Amino acid sequence: VNDLRAPDSQVSVAHHKESINALVSDPLNDNNIITGADDGCIYVHTYDTTESSIGKWRGIDNFMVSSGTVNDIVVLPTANGLYVSASEEGSIRVWNRDAKQDCQMEDRVVQSYDEFESAVNHLHITQKLSIPAMPLNYNKQSWLFAASAEYVFGTSINHETGALGEENLAYGLHTDYVRGVEAITDSLLLTVSDDCTAVMWEAASGRPLVQAKLHEQMIMAMAIGYANGTGTPTTLFTGSEDGSISMWNLPLEGPTPNHQSNTAAFPRQTGEWEE
Protein backbone atom coordinates (compact mmCIF):
# COMPACT_ATOMS: atom_id res chain seq x y z
CA VAL A 1 0.00 0.00 0.00
CA ASN A 2 1.46 3.37 -1.08
CA ASP A 3 0.69 6.83 0.28
CA LEU A 4 0.24 9.03 -2.81
CA ARG A 5 1.24 12.06 -0.75
CA ALA A 6 4.63 10.45 0.03
CA PRO A 7 5.72 8.31 -2.96
CA ASP A 8 8.66 6.78 -1.09
CA SER A 9 6.46 5.37 1.67
CA GLN A 10 5.14 1.83 1.37
CA VAL A 11 3.39 -0.39 3.90
CA SER A 12 2.72 -4.07 3.25
CA VAL A 13 -0.43 -6.02 4.06
CA ALA A 14 0.30 -9.73 4.33
CA HIS A 15 -2.40 -11.71 6.09
CA HIS A 16 -3.84 -14.00 3.42
CA LYS A 17 -2.18 -17.30 2.58
CA GLU A 18 -2.98 -17.17 -1.16
CA SER A 19 -3.59 -14.71 -3.99
CA ILE A 20 -5.81 -11.69 -3.24
CA ASN A 21 -8.62 -11.10 -5.74
CA ALA A 22 -10.78 -8.40 -4.08
CA LEU A 23 -9.97 -5.25 -2.13
CA VAL A 24 -12.47 -2.59 -1.05
CA SER A 25 -12.35 0.34 1.34
CA ASP A 26 -14.60 0.21 4.39
CA PRO A 27 -17.33 2.90 4.13
CA LEU A 28 -17.77 2.83 7.91
CA ASN A 29 -14.08 3.37 8.75
CA ASP A 30 -11.61 5.24 6.53
CA ASN A 31 -8.69 3.38 8.17
CA ASN A 32 -9.94 -0.07 7.14
CA ILE A 33 -9.70 -2.15 4.00
CA ILE A 34 -11.46 -5.46 3.32
CA THR A 35 -9.89 -8.20 1.19
CA GLY A 36 -10.85 -11.59 -0.23
CA ALA A 37 -8.56 -14.25 -1.64
CA ASP A 38 -8.02 -17.72 -3.05
CA ASP A 39 -7.84 -19.07 0.52
CA GLY A 40 -11.63 -18.60 0.81
CA CYS A 41 -11.33 -15.96 3.53
CA ILE A 42 -12.28 -12.34 4.08
CA TYR A 43 -9.85 -10.23 6.12
CA VAL A 44 -10.42 -6.79 7.60
CA HIS A 45 -7.24 -4.72 8.03
CA THR A 46 -6.84 -1.42 9.87
CA TYR A 47 -4.09 1.18 9.44
CA ASP A 48 -2.44 1.62 12.84
CA THR A 49 -0.17 4.61 13.53
CA THR A 50 0.09 4.22 17.32
CA GLU A 51 3.69 2.93 17.18
CA SER A 52 5.15 5.04 14.36
CA SER A 53 4.27 7.85 11.96
CA ILE A 54 4.61 5.49 8.99
CA GLY A 55 2.16 3.07 10.58
CA LYS A 56 1.38 -0.53 9.74
CA TRP A 57 -1.58 -2.63 8.65
CA ARG A 58 -3.00 -4.83 11.38
CA GLY A 59 -5.55 -7.60 10.88
CA ILE A 60 -8.62 -7.04 13.07
CA ASP A 61 -11.00 -9.67 11.71
CA ASN A 62 -10.96 -12.69 9.41
CA PHE A 63 -13.34 -15.51 8.62
CA MET A 64 -13.89 -18.19 5.98
CA VAL A 65 -16.70 -17.49 3.51
CA SER A 66 -16.17 -20.15 0.86
CA SER A 67 -14.56 -23.51 0.19
CA GLY A 68 -13.32 -21.95 -3.05
CA THR A 69 -11.89 -18.64 -4.20
CA VAL A 70 -13.41 -15.33 -3.05
CA ASN A 71 -13.75 -13.40 -6.32
CA ASP A 72 -15.32 -10.13 -5.14
CA ILE A 73 -16.69 -8.22 -2.12
CA VAL A 74 -19.08 -5.29 -1.74
CA VAL A 75 -20.27 -3.56 1.44
CA LEU A 76 -23.93 -2.63 1.81
CA PRO A 77 -24.54 1.10 2.51
CA THR A 78 -26.04 0.79 5.95
CA ALA A 79 -25.11 1.38 9.57
CA ASN A 80 -24.18 -2.27 10.13
CA GLY A 81 -22.24 -2.50 6.82
CA LEU A 82 -23.03 -6.09 5.87
CA TYR A 83 -20.45 -7.70 3.57
CA VAL A 84 -21.52 -9.45 0.36
CA SER A 85 -19.11 -12.02 -1.11
CA ALA A 86 -18.99 -13.71 -4.52
CA SER A 87 -17.21 -17.03 -4.86
CA GLU A 88 -15.82 -19.45 -7.40
CA GLU A 89 -18.19 -22.13 -6.11
CA GLY A 90 -21.16 -20.20 -7.51
CA SER A 91 -22.53 -18.46 -4.43
CA ILE A 92 -23.41 -15.01 -3.15
CA ARG A 93 -23.38 -14.74 0.64
CA VAL A 94 -24.15 -11.89 3.03
CA TRP A 95 -22.10 -11.65 6.24
CA ASN A 96 -22.47 -10.01 9.64
CA ARG A 97 -19.46 -7.80 10.34
CA ASP A 98 -20.23 -7.53 14.08
CA ALA A 99 -20.17 -11.25 14.91
CA LYS A 100 -17.62 -12.60 17.37
CA GLN A 101 -14.41 -13.59 15.63
CA ASP A 102 -14.44 -17.13 17.02
CA CYS A 103 -18.00 -17.91 15.90
CA GLN A 104 -18.78 -20.58 13.30
CA MET A 105 -19.44 -19.74 9.65
CA GLU A 106 -23.13 -20.68 9.97
CA ASP A 107 -23.49 -18.23 12.87
CA ARG A 108 -22.03 -15.37 10.83
CA VAL A 109 -23.78 -15.81 7.50
CA VAL A 110 -26.94 -13.69 7.16
CA GLN A 111 -28.12 -14.86 3.73
CA SER A 112 -26.79 -17.47 1.31
CA TYR A 113 -27.69 -17.81 -2.37
CA ASP A 114 -26.07 -20.89 -3.88
CA GLU A 115 -28.19 -21.39 -7.01
CA PHE A 116 -25.64 -20.20 -9.58
CA GLU A 117 -24.43 -22.90 -11.95
CA SER A 118 -21.07 -21.18 -12.54
CA ALA A 119 -18.60 -19.07 -10.59
CA VAL A 120 -19.75 -15.57 -9.58
CA ASN A 121 -16.93 -13.34 -10.82
CA HIS A 122 -17.99 -9.80 -10.03
CA LEU A 123 -20.48 -7.78 -7.94
CA HIS A 124 -21.80 -4.24 -8.39
CA ILE A 125 -24.09 -2.36 -6.01
CA THR A 126 -25.85 0.88 -6.95
CA GLN A 127 -28.86 3.08 -6.34
CA LYS A 128 -28.34 4.91 -9.62
CA LEU A 129 -30.80 2.93 -11.73
CA SER A 130 -34.49 3.72 -12.07
CA ILE A 131 -36.58 0.73 -13.17
CA PRO A 132 -40.30 1.64 -12.99
CA ALA A 133 -41.51 -1.96 -12.99
CA MET A 134 -39.27 -2.76 -9.98
CA PRO A 135 -39.20 0.36 -7.77
CA LEU A 136 -36.71 0.54 -4.90
CA ASN A 137 -37.22 1.72 -1.36
CA TYR A 138 -34.08 3.88 -1.41
CA ASN A 139 -33.93 4.04 2.39
CA LYS A 140 -33.59 0.27 2.62
CA GLN A 141 -32.57 -1.15 -0.77
CA SER A 142 -30.01 -1.01 -3.56
CA TRP A 143 -29.58 -2.84 -6.85
CA LEU A 144 -27.16 -5.76 -6.73
CA PHE A 145 -25.68 -7.08 -9.98
CA ALA A 146 -23.72 -10.31 -10.14
CA ALA A 147 -21.67 -11.53 -13.11
CA SER A 148 -21.72 -15.33 -13.40
CA ALA A 149 -19.93 -16.89 -16.36
CA GLU A 150 -21.16 -15.01 -19.47
CA TYR A 151 -24.34 -13.66 -17.86
CA VAL A 152 -25.29 -10.86 -15.48
CA PHE A 153 -28.06 -11.21 -12.90
CA GLY A 154 -29.66 -8.26 -11.11
CA THR A 155 -32.12 -7.79 -8.28
CA SER A 156 -32.73 -5.59 -5.25
CA ILE A 157 -31.02 -6.24 -1.93
CA ASN A 158 -32.17 -5.09 1.51
CA HIS A 159 -29.46 -3.14 3.35
CA GLU A 160 -30.44 -4.34 6.80
CA THR A 161 -31.26 -8.02 6.20
CA GLY A 162 -29.34 -8.87 3.02
CA ALA A 163 -32.48 -10.39 1.53
CA LEU A 164 -32.73 -10.39 -2.26
CA GLY A 165 -35.87 -9.22 -4.05
CA GLU A 166 -38.39 -11.58 -5.58
CA GLU A 167 -38.15 -10.02 -9.04
CA ASN A 168 -35.00 -10.36 -11.12
CA LEU A 169 -33.29 -9.12 -14.25
CA ALA A 170 -30.92 -11.09 -16.47
CA TYR A 171 -28.57 -9.92 -19.23
CA GLY A 172 -27.24 -12.48 -21.69
CA LEU A 173 -25.24 -11.72 -24.85
CA HIS A 174 -21.57 -12.19 -24.04
CA THR A 175 -19.96 -15.47 -25.11
CA ASP A 176 -17.32 -15.63 -22.35
CA TYR A 177 -16.87 -14.61 -18.72
CA VAL A 178 -18.10 -11.12 -17.75
CA ARG A 179 -15.36 -9.27 -15.86
CA GLY A 180 -17.08 -5.97 -15.10
CA VAL A 181 -20.56 -4.47 -14.77
CA GLU A 182 -21.56 -0.94 -13.79
CA ALA A 183 -24.63 1.28 -13.93
CA ILE A 184 -23.46 4.38 -15.84
CA THR A 185 -26.76 6.33 -15.89
CA ASP A 186 -30.22 5.86 -14.39
CA SER A 187 -31.17 3.66 -17.36
CA LEU A 188 -27.97 2.10 -18.74
CA LEU A 189 -25.65 -0.74 -17.72
CA LEU A 190 -22.20 -1.39 -19.17
CA THR A 191 -20.43 -4.76 -19.15
CA VAL A 192 -17.04 -6.04 -20.36
CA SER A 193 -16.04 -9.63 -21.01
CA ASP A 194 -13.37 -12.15 -21.87
CA ASP A 195 -14.97 -12.19 -25.36
CA CYS A 196 -13.09 -8.89 -25.99
CA THR A 197 -16.30 -6.82 -26.17
CA ALA A 198 -18.20 -4.25 -24.16
CA VAL A 199 -22.01 -4.15 -24.19
CA MET A 200 -24.26 -1.23 -23.29
CA TRP A 201 -27.68 -2.38 -22.02
CA GLU A 202 -31.08 -0.90 -21.44
CA ALA A 203 -31.27 -1.81 -17.77
CA ALA A 204 -35.04 -2.08 -17.39
CA SER A 205 -35.59 -4.50 -20.30
CA GLY A 206 -32.28 -6.34 -20.48
CA ARG A 207 -32.03 -5.33 -24.15
CA PRO A 208 -28.48 -4.84 -25.50
CA LEU A 209 -28.16 -1.52 -27.31
CA VAL A 210 -24.54 -1.62 -28.52
CA GLN A 211 -21.85 -4.30 -28.61
CA ALA A 212 -18.34 -3.11 -29.45
CA LYS A 213 -15.16 -5.15 -29.84
CA LEU A 214 -12.50 -3.19 -27.98
CA HIS A 215 -9.49 -5.50 -27.74
CA GLU A 216 -7.93 -8.48 -29.51
CA GLN A 217 -7.46 -10.29 -26.20
CA MET A 218 -9.67 -10.70 -23.13
CA ILE A 219 -10.90 -7.60 -21.26
CA MET A 220 -10.05 -8.23 -17.62
CA ALA A 221 -11.14 -4.97 -15.93
CA MET A 222 -12.99 -1.70 -16.48
CA ALA A 223 -13.48 1.71 -14.88
CA ILE A 224 -15.77 4.64 -15.74
CA GLY A 225 -14.64 8.29 -15.90
CA TYR A 226 -17.18 11.02 -15.15
CA ALA A 227 -17.24 14.71 -16.12
CA ASN A 228 -16.19 16.94 -13.23
CA GLY A 229 -19.10 17.86 -10.99
CA THR A 230 -21.80 16.52 -13.32
CA GLY A 231 -21.92 12.78 -12.77
CA THR A 232 -22.13 12.36 -16.55
CA PRO A 233 -20.16 9.30 -17.79
CA THR A 234 -17.68 10.36 -20.46
CA THR A 235 -14.98 7.69 -20.61
CA LEU A 236 -14.57 3.92 -20.38
CA PHE A 237 -11.15 2.58 -19.36
CA THR A 238 -10.43 -1.08 -20.11
CA GLY A 239 -7.55 -3.34 -19.12
CA SER A 240 -6.70 -6.26 -21.39
CA GLU A 241 -4.94 -9.61 -20.97
CA ASP A 242 -2.20 -8.29 -23.27
CA GLY A 243 -1.18 -5.74 -20.63
CA SER A 244 -2.66 -2.69 -22.36
CA ILE A 245 -5.02 -0.07 -20.93
CA SER A 246 -7.31 1.73 -23.38
CA MET A 247 -9.62 4.72 -23.12
CA TRP A 248 -12.94 4.97 -25.00
CA ASN A 249 -15.52 7.74 -25.37
CA LEU A 250 -19.00 7.17 -23.95
CA PRO A 251 -21.60 6.42 -25.09
CA LEU A 252 -20.10 3.53 -27.03
CA GLU A 253 -20.66 3.36 -30.77
CA GLY A 254 -21.24 0.12 -32.61
CA PRO A 255 -23.85 -2.19 -34.08
CA THR A 256 -27.07 -3.06 -32.28
CA PRO A 257 -26.87 -6.81 -31.61
CA ASN A 258 -29.34 -9.20 -33.22
CA HIS A 259 -30.46 -10.37 -29.82
CA GLN A 260 -32.59 -13.42 -29.11
CA SER A 261 -34.64 -13.95 -25.95
CA ASN A 262 -32.63 -15.66 -23.24
CA THR A 263 -33.65 -18.18 -20.60
CA ALA A 264 -30.36 -18.54 -18.74
CA ALA A 265 -30.65 -20.49 -15.49
CA PHE A 266 -30.52 -17.84 -12.79
CA PRO A 267 -32.12 -17.90 -9.36
CA ARG A 268 -35.81 -16.94 -9.52
CA GLN A 269 -35.42 -15.47 -13.01
CA THR A 270 -38.80 -14.32 -14.38
CA GLY A 271 -39.92 -13.88 -17.96
CA GLU A 272 -38.07 -13.53 -21.23
CA TRP A 273 -37.09 -10.55 -23.32
CA GLU A 274 -39.17 -9.55 -26.32
CA GLU A 275 -37.64 -8.20 -29.49
mmCIF file of N, CA and C in Angstrom, residues 138-222:
data_model
loop_
_atom_site.group_PDB
_atom_site.id
_atom_site.type_symbol
_atom_site.label_atom_id
_atom_site.label_comp_id
_atom_site.label_asym_id
_atom_site.label_seq_id
_atom_site.Cartn_x
_atom_site.Cartn_y
_atom_site.Cartn_z
ATOM 1 N N TYR A 138 -35.472 3.426 -1.448
ATOM 2 C CA TYR A 138 -34.083 3.877 -1.410
ATOM 3 C C TYR A 138 -33.537 4.002 0.008
ATOM 4 N N ASN A 139 -34.404 4.019 1.015
ATOM 5 C CA ASN A 139 -33.930 4.038 2.391
ATOM 6 C C ASN A 139 -33.448 2.672 2.850
ATOM 7 N N LYS A 140 -33.881 1.616 2.159
ATOM 8 C CA LYS A 140 -33.586 0.266 2.621
ATOM 9 C C LYS A 140 -32.962 -0.636 1.557
ATOM 10 N N GLN A 141 -32.972 -0.238 0.293
ATOM 11 C CA GLN A 141 -32.575 -1.152 -0.771
ATOM 12 C C GLN A 141 -31.603 -0.503 -1.759
ATOM 13 N N SER A 142 -30.823 -1.366 -2.414
ATOM 14 C CA SER A 142 -30.006 -1.006 -3.560
ATOM 15 C C SER A 142 -30.185 -2.079 -4.624
ATOM 16 N N TRP A 143 -29.676 -1.797 -5.829
ATOM 17 C CA TRP A 143 -29.582 -2.836 -6.852
ATOM 18 C C TRP A 143 -28.284 -3.598 -6.664
ATOM 19 N N LEU A 144 -28.353 -4.911 -6.764
ATOM 20 C CA LEU A 144 -27.159 -5.757 -6.729
ATOM 21 C C LEU A 144 -27.070 -6.500 -8.048
ATOM 22 N N PHE A 145 -25.933 -6.364 -8.734
ATOM 23 C CA PHE A 145 -25.683 -7.076 -9.983
ATOM 24 C C PHE A 145 -24.529 -8.051 -9.775
ATOM 25 N N ALA A 146 -24.721 -9.262 -10.286
ATOM 26 C CA ALA A 146 -23.716 -10.308 -10.141
ATOM 27 C C ALA A 146 -23.401 -10.886 -11.515
ATOM 28 N N ALA A 147 -22.110 -10.917 -11.858
ATOM 29 C CA ALA A 147 -21.673 -11.528 -13.107
ATOM 30 C C ALA A 147 -21.304 -12.972 -12.836
ATOM 31 N N SER A 148 -21.984 -13.889 -13.543
ATOM 32 C CA SER A 148 -21.718 -15.326 -13.395
ATOM 33 C C SER A 148 -21.519 -15.910 -14.780
ATOM 34 N N ALA A 149 -20.306 -16.420 -15.027
ATOM 35 C CA ALA A 149 -19.932 -16.889 -16.359
ATOM 36 C C ALA A 149 -20.195 -15.761 -17.359
ATOM 37 N N GLU A 150 -20.950 -16.033 -18.446
ATOM 38 C CA GLU A 150 -21.157 -15.006 -19.473
ATOM 39 C C GLU A 150 -22.423 -14.191 -19.254
ATOM 40 N N TYR A 151 -23.088 -14.350 -18.126
ATOM 41 C CA TYR A 151 -24.345 -13.664 -17.859
ATOM 42 C C TYR A 151 -24.208 -12.684 -16.699
ATOM 43 N N VAL A 152 -25.177 -11.758 -16.617
ATOM 44 C CA VAL A 152 -25.289 -10.856 -15.480
ATOM 45 C C VAL A 152 -26.702 -10.975 -14.929
ATOM 46 N N PHE A 153 -26.802 -11.072 -13.603
ATOM 47 C CA PHE A 153 -28.063 -11.212 -12.900
ATOM 48 C C PHE A 153 -28.230 -10.002 -11.983
ATOM 49 N N GLY A 154 -29.439 -9.424 -11.944
ATOM 50 C CA GLY A 154 -29.659 -8.255 -11.113
ATOM 51 C C GLY A 154 -30.950 -8.347 -10.326
ATOM 52 N N THR A 155 -30.923 -7.843 -9.104
ATOM 53 C CA THR A 155 -32.116 -7.790 -8.276
ATOM 54 C C THR A 155 -31.882 -6.757 -7.177
ATOM 55 N N SER A 156 -32.903 -6.485 -6.389
ATOM 56 C CA SER A 156 -32.735 -5.592 -5.249
ATOM 57 C C SER A 156 -32.165 -6.372 -4.067
ATOM 58 N N ILE A 157 -31.516 -5.641 -3.158
ATOM 59 C CA ILE A 157 -31.016 -6.245 -1.933
ATOM 60 C C ILE A 157 -31.318 -5.298 -0.775
ATOM 61 N N ASN A 158 -31.821 -5.859 0.324
ATOM 62 C CA ASN A 158 -32.166 -5.089 1.506
ATOM 63 C C ASN A 158 -30.906 -4.802 2.317
ATOM 64 N N HIS A 159 -30.674 -3.529 2.649
ATOM 65 C CA HIS A 159 -29.456 -3.136 3.353
ATOM 66 C C HIS A 159 -29.354 -3.748 4.744
ATOM 67 N N GLU A 160 -30.470 -3.898 5.413
ATOM 68 C CA GLU A 160 -30.438 -4.340 6.804
ATOM 69 C C GLU A 160 -30.403 -5.854 6.947
ATOM 70 N N THR A 161 -31.122 -6.569 6.061
ATOM 71 C CA THR A 161 -31.257 -8.015 6.205
ATOM 72 C C THR A 161 -30.450 -8.806 5.182
ATOM 73 N N GLY A 162 -30.026 -8.151 4.087
ATOM 74 C CA GLY A 162 -29.338 -8.869 3.020
ATOM 75 C C GLY A 162 -30.241 -9.694 2.134
ATOM 76 N N ALA A 163 -31.548 -9.590 2.325
ATOM 77 C CA ALA A 163 -32.484 -10.391 1.527
ATOM 78 C C ALA A 163 -32.570 -9.858 0.101
ATOM 79 N N LEU A 164 -32.572 -10.769 -0.868
ATOM 80 C CA LEU A 164 -32.730 -10.392 -2.264
ATOM 81 C C LEU A 164 -34.204 -10.253 -2.603
ATOM 82 N N GLY A 165 -34.500 -9.415 -3.612
ATOM 83 C CA GLY A 165 -35.866 -9.216 -4.053
ATOM 84 C C GLY A 165 -36.421 -10.425 -4.769
ATOM 85 N N GLU A 166 -37.719 -10.473 -4.910
ATOM 86 C CA GLU A 166 -38.392 -11.584 -5.579
ATOM 87 C C GLU A 166 -38.347 -11.457 -7.095
ATOM 88 N N GLU A 167 -38.208 -10.229 -7.605
ATOM 89 C CA GLU A 167 -38.147 -10.015 -9.042
ATOM 90 C C GLU A 167 -36.702 -9.837 -9.471
ATOM 91 N N ASN A 168 -36.384 -10.337 -10.682
ATOM 92 C CA ASN A 168 -35.001 -10.364 -11.123
ATOM 93 C C ASN A 168 -34.860 -9.900 -12.559
ATOM 94 N N LEU A 169 -33.662 -9.486 -12.892
ATOM 95 C CA LEU A 169 -33.290 -9.119 -14.248
ATOM 96 C C LEU A 169 -32.123 -9.993 -14.671
ATOM 97 N N ALA A 170 -32.051 -10.313 -15.960
ATOM 98 C CA ALA A 170 -30.923 -11.085 -16.471
ATOM 99 C C ALA A 170 -30.487 -10.506 -17.806
ATOM 100 N N TYR A 171 -29.169 -10.519 -18.035
ATOM 101 C CA TYR A 171 -28.573 -9.920 -19.226
ATOM 102 C C TYR A 171 -27.654 -10.964 -19.853
ATOM 103 N N GLY A 172 -28.005 -11.415 -21.049
ATOM 104 C CA GLY A 172 -27.240 -12.478 -21.685
ATOM 105 C C GLY A 172 -26.957 -12.192 -23.138
ATOM 106 N N LEU A 173 -25.697 -11.910 -23.461
ATOM 107 C CA LEU A 173 -25.240 -11.718 -24.846
ATOM 108 C C LEU A 173 -23.788 -12.118 -25.002
ATOM 109 N N HIS A 174 -22.984 -11.859 -23.970
ATOM 110 C CA HIS A 174 -21.565 -12.195 -24.043
ATOM 111 C C HIS A 174 -21.385 -13.698 -24.257
ATOM 112 N N THR A 175 -20.261 -14.069 -24.835
ATOM 113 C CA THR A 175 -19.959 -15.473 -25.110
ATOM 114 C C THR A 175 -18.831 -16.005 -24.231
ATOM 115 N N ASP A 176 -18.357 -15.193 -23.288
ATOM 116 C CA ASP A 176 -17.321 -15.631 -22.351
ATOM 117 C C ASP A 176 -17.501 -14.856 -21.049
ATOM 118 N N TYR A 177 -16.697 -15.157 -20.055
ATOM 119 C CA TYR A 177 -16.874 -14.609 -18.720
ATOM 120 C C TYR A 177 -16.981 -13.084 -18.725
ATOM 121 N N VAL A 178 -17.953 -12.560 -17.963
ATOM 122 C CA VAL A 178 -18.096 -11.123 -17.751
ATOM 123 C C VAL A 178 -17.184 -10.713 -16.599
ATOM 124 N N ARG A 179 -16.345 -9.697 -16.850
ATOM 125 C CA ARG A 179 -15.364 -9.271 -15.859
ATOM 126 C C ARG A 179 -15.711 -7.949 -15.182
ATOM 127 N N GLY A 180 -16.699 -7.233 -15.704
ATOM 128 C CA GLY A 180 -17.080 -5.969 -15.101
ATOM 129 C C GLY A 180 -18.492 -5.595 -15.472
ATOM 130 N N VAL A 181 -19.213 -4.984 -14.523
ATOM 131 C CA VAL A 181 -20.562 -4.474 -14.769
ATOM 132 C C VAL A 181 -20.748 -3.228 -13.926
ATOM 133 N N GLU A 182 -21.335 -2.179 -14.525
ATOM 134 C CA GLU A 182 -21.560 -0.939 -13.789
ATOM 135 C C GLU A 182 -22.744 -0.190 -14.386
ATOM 136 N N ALA A 183 -23.569 0.374 -13.505
ATOM 137 C CA ALA A 183 -24.629 1.276 -13.934
ATOM 138 C C ALA A 183 -23.990 2.625 -14.230
ATOM 139 N N ILE A 184 -24.124 3.127 -15.474
ATOM 140 C CA ILE A 184 -23.464 4.382 -15.835
ATOM 141 C C ILE A 184 -24.438 5.558 -15.885
ATOM 142 N N THR A 185 -25.734 5.292 -16.017
ATOM 143 C CA THR A 185 -26.759 6.327 -15.894
ATOM 144 C C THR A 185 -27.940 5.699 -15.149
ATOM 145 N N ASP A 186 -29.061 6.427 -15.073
ATOM 146 C CA ASP A 186 -30.224 5.864 -14.395
ATOM 147 C C ASP A 186 -30.969 4.855 -15.255
ATOM 148 N N SER A 187 -30.487 4.610 -16.490
ATOM 149 C CA SER A 187 -31.174 3.655 -17.362
ATOM 150 C C SER A 187 -30.242 2.697 -18.090
ATOM 151 N N LEU A 188 -28.914 2.877 -17.950
ATOM 152 C CA LEU A 188 -27.965 2.096 -18.741
ATOM 153 C C LEU A 188 -26.982 1.326 -17.863
ATOM 154 N N LEU A 189 -26.721 0.075 -18.282
ATOM 155 C CA LEU A 189 -25.650 -0.740 -17.722
ATOM 156 C C LEU A 189 -24.552 -0.909 -18.765
ATOM 157 N N LEU A 190 -23.324 -1.094 -18.277
ATOM 158 C CA LEU A 190 -22.200 -1.387 -19.170
ATOM 159 C C LEU A 190 -21.480 -2.612 -18.644
ATOM 160 N N THR A 191 -21.161 -3.555 -19.529
ATOM 161 C CA THR A 191 -20.431 -4.758 -19.145
ATOM 162 C C THR A 191 -19.241 -4.962 -20.062
ATOM 163 N N VAL A 192 -18.185 -5.621 -19.545
ATOM 164 C CA VAL A 192 -17.041 -6.037 -20.359
ATOM 165 C C VAL A 192 -16.776 -7.506 -20.092
ATOM 166 N N SER A 193 -16.115 -8.167 -21.061
ATOM 167 C CA SER A 193 -16.045 -9.626 -21.010
ATOM 168 C C SER A 193 -14.744 -10.151 -21.594
ATOM 169 N N ASP A 194 -14.477 -11.421 -21.254
ATOM 170 C CA ASP A 194 -13.370 -12.146 -21.871
ATOM 171 C C ASP A 194 -13.552 -12.321 -23.373
ATOM 172 N N ASP A 195 -14.759 -12.066 -23.908
ATOM 173 C CA ASP A 195 -14.971 -12.189 -25.357
ATOM 174 C C ASP A 195 -14.471 -10.962 -26.114
ATOM 175 N N CYS A 196 -13.746 -10.064 -25.402
ATOM 176 C CA CYS A 196 -13.094 -8.887 -25.986
ATOM 177 C C CYS A 196 -14.059 -7.747 -26.289
ATOM 178 N N THR A 197 -15.313 -7.843 -25.856
ATOM 179 C CA THR A 197 -16.299 -6.822 -26.174
ATOM 180 C C THR A 197 -16.824 -6.136 -24.921
ATOM 181 N N ALA A 198 -17.403 -4.958 -25.163
ATOM 182 C CA ALA A 198 -18.202 -4.251 -24.164
ATOM 183 C C ALA A 198 -19.628 -4.148 -24.692
ATOM 184 N N VAL A 199 -20.601 -4.247 -23.792
ATOM 185 C CA VAL A 199 -22.008 -4.150 -24.189
ATOM 186 C C VAL A 199 -22.676 -3.086 -23.338
ATOM 187 N N MET A 200 -23.433 -2.207 -23.983
ATOM 188 C CA MET A 200 -24.263 -1.228 -23.292
ATOM 189 C C MET A 200 -25.699 -1.725 -23.338
ATOM 190 N N TRP A 201 -26.361 -1.772 -22.171
ATOM 191 C CA TRP A 201 -27.677 -2.383 -22.021
ATOM 192 C C TRP A 201 -28.723 -1.368 -21.585
ATOM 193 N N GLU A 202 -29.934 -1.564 -22.045
ATOM 194 C CA GLU A 202 -31.084 -0.903 -21.444
ATOM 195 C C GLU A 202 -31.421 -1.696 -20.189
ATOM 196 N N ALA A 203 -31.214 -1.064 -19.026
ATOM 197 C CA ALA A 203 -31.273 -1.814 -17.773
ATOM 198 C C ALA A 203 -32.646 -2.393 -17.499
ATOM 199 N N ALA A 204 -33.707 -1.647 -17.776
ATOM 200 C CA ALA A 204 -35.045 -2.082 -17.394
ATOM 201 C C ALA A 204 -35.515 -3.294 -18.175
ATOM 202 N N SER A 205 -35.110 -3.416 -19.452
ATOM 203 C CA SER A 205 -35.594 -4.501 -20.303
ATOM 204 C C SER A 205 -34.589 -5.619 -20.491
ATOM 205 N N GLY A 206 -33.316 -5.356 -20.191
ATOM 206 C CA GLY A 206 -32.281 -6.340 -20.482
ATOM 207 C C GLY A 206 -31.889 -6.379 -21.939
ATOM 208 N N ARG A 207 -32.309 -5.363 -22.718
ATOM 209 C CA ARG A 207 -32.029 -5.334 -24.152
ATOM 210 C C ARG A 207 -30.647 -4.725 -24.408
ATOM 211 N N PRO A 208 -29.779 -5.428 -25.146
ATOM 212 C CA PRO A 208 -28.483 -4.840 -25.501
ATOM 213 C C PRO A 208 -28.649 -3.787 -26.587
ATOM 214 N N LEU A 209 -28.038 -2.620 -26.364
ATOM 215 C CA LEU A 209 -28.159 -1.519 -27.311
ATOM 216 C C LEU A 209 -26.972 -1.438 -28.257
ATOM 217 N N VAL A 210 -25.777 -1.686 -27.725
ATOM 218 C CA VAL A 210 -24.543 -1.620 -28.522
ATOM 219 C C VAL A 210 -23.603 -2.704 -28.022
ATOM 220 N N GLN A 211 -22.953 -3.403 -28.951
ATOM 221 C CA GLN A 211 -21.851 -4.298 -28.611
ATOM 222 C C GLN A 211 -20.646 -3.893 -29.442
ATOM 223 N N ALA A 212 -19.533 -3.593 -28.764
ATOM 224 C CA ALA A 212 -18.343 -3.106 -29.446
ATOM 225 C C ALA A 212 -17.141 -3.960 -29.082
ATOM 226 N N LYS A 213 -16.411 -4.425 -30.094
ATOM 227 C CA LYS A 213 -15.156 -5.151 -29.842
ATOM 228 C C LYS A 213 -14.069 -4.128 -29.578
ATOM 229 N N LEU A 214 -13.448 -4.211 -28.398
ATOM 230 C CA LEU A 214 -12.496 -3.189 -27.976
ATOM 231 C C LEU A 214 -11.053 -3.674 -27.962
ATOM 232 N N HIS A 215 -10.842 -4.969 -27.821
ATOM 233 C CA HIS A 215 -9.488 -5.504 -27.738
ATOM 234 C C HIS A 215 -9.396 -6.784 -28.549
ATOM 235 N N GLU A 216 -8.169 -7.200 -28.834
ATOM 236 C CA GLU A 216 -7.930 -8.475 -29.510
ATOM 237 C C GLU A 216 -7.795 -9.614 -28.515
ATOM 238 N N GLN A 217 -7.520 -9.282 -27.255
ATOM 239 C CA GLN A 217 -7.455 -10.288 -26.203
ATOM 240 C C GLN A 217 -8.464 -9.932 -25.103
ATOM 241 N N MET A 218 -8.618 -10.822 -24.136
ATOM 242 C CA MET A 218 -9.667 -10.702 -23.129
ATOM 243 C C MET A 218 -9.607 -9.364 -22.389
ATOM 244 N N ILE A 219 -10.790 -8.792 -22.106
ATOM 245 C CA ILE A 219 -10.895 -7.604 -21.261
ATOM 246 C C ILE A 219 -11.046 -8.080 -19.823
ATOM 247 N N MET A 220 -10.099 -7.706 -18.983
ATOM 248 C CA MET A 220 -10.052 -8.230 -17.625
ATOM 249 C C MET A 220 -10.596 -7.260 -16.574
ATOM 250 N N ALA A 221 -10.697 -5.964 -16.918
ATOM 251 C CA ALA A 221 -11.140 -4.972 -15.934
ATOM 252 C C ALA A 221 -11.644 -3.738 -16.648
ATOM 253 N N MET A 222 -12.469 -2.945 -15.927
ATOM 254 C CA MET A 222 -12.990 -1.702 -16.481
ATOM 255 C C MET A 222 -13.148 -0.659 -15.383
#
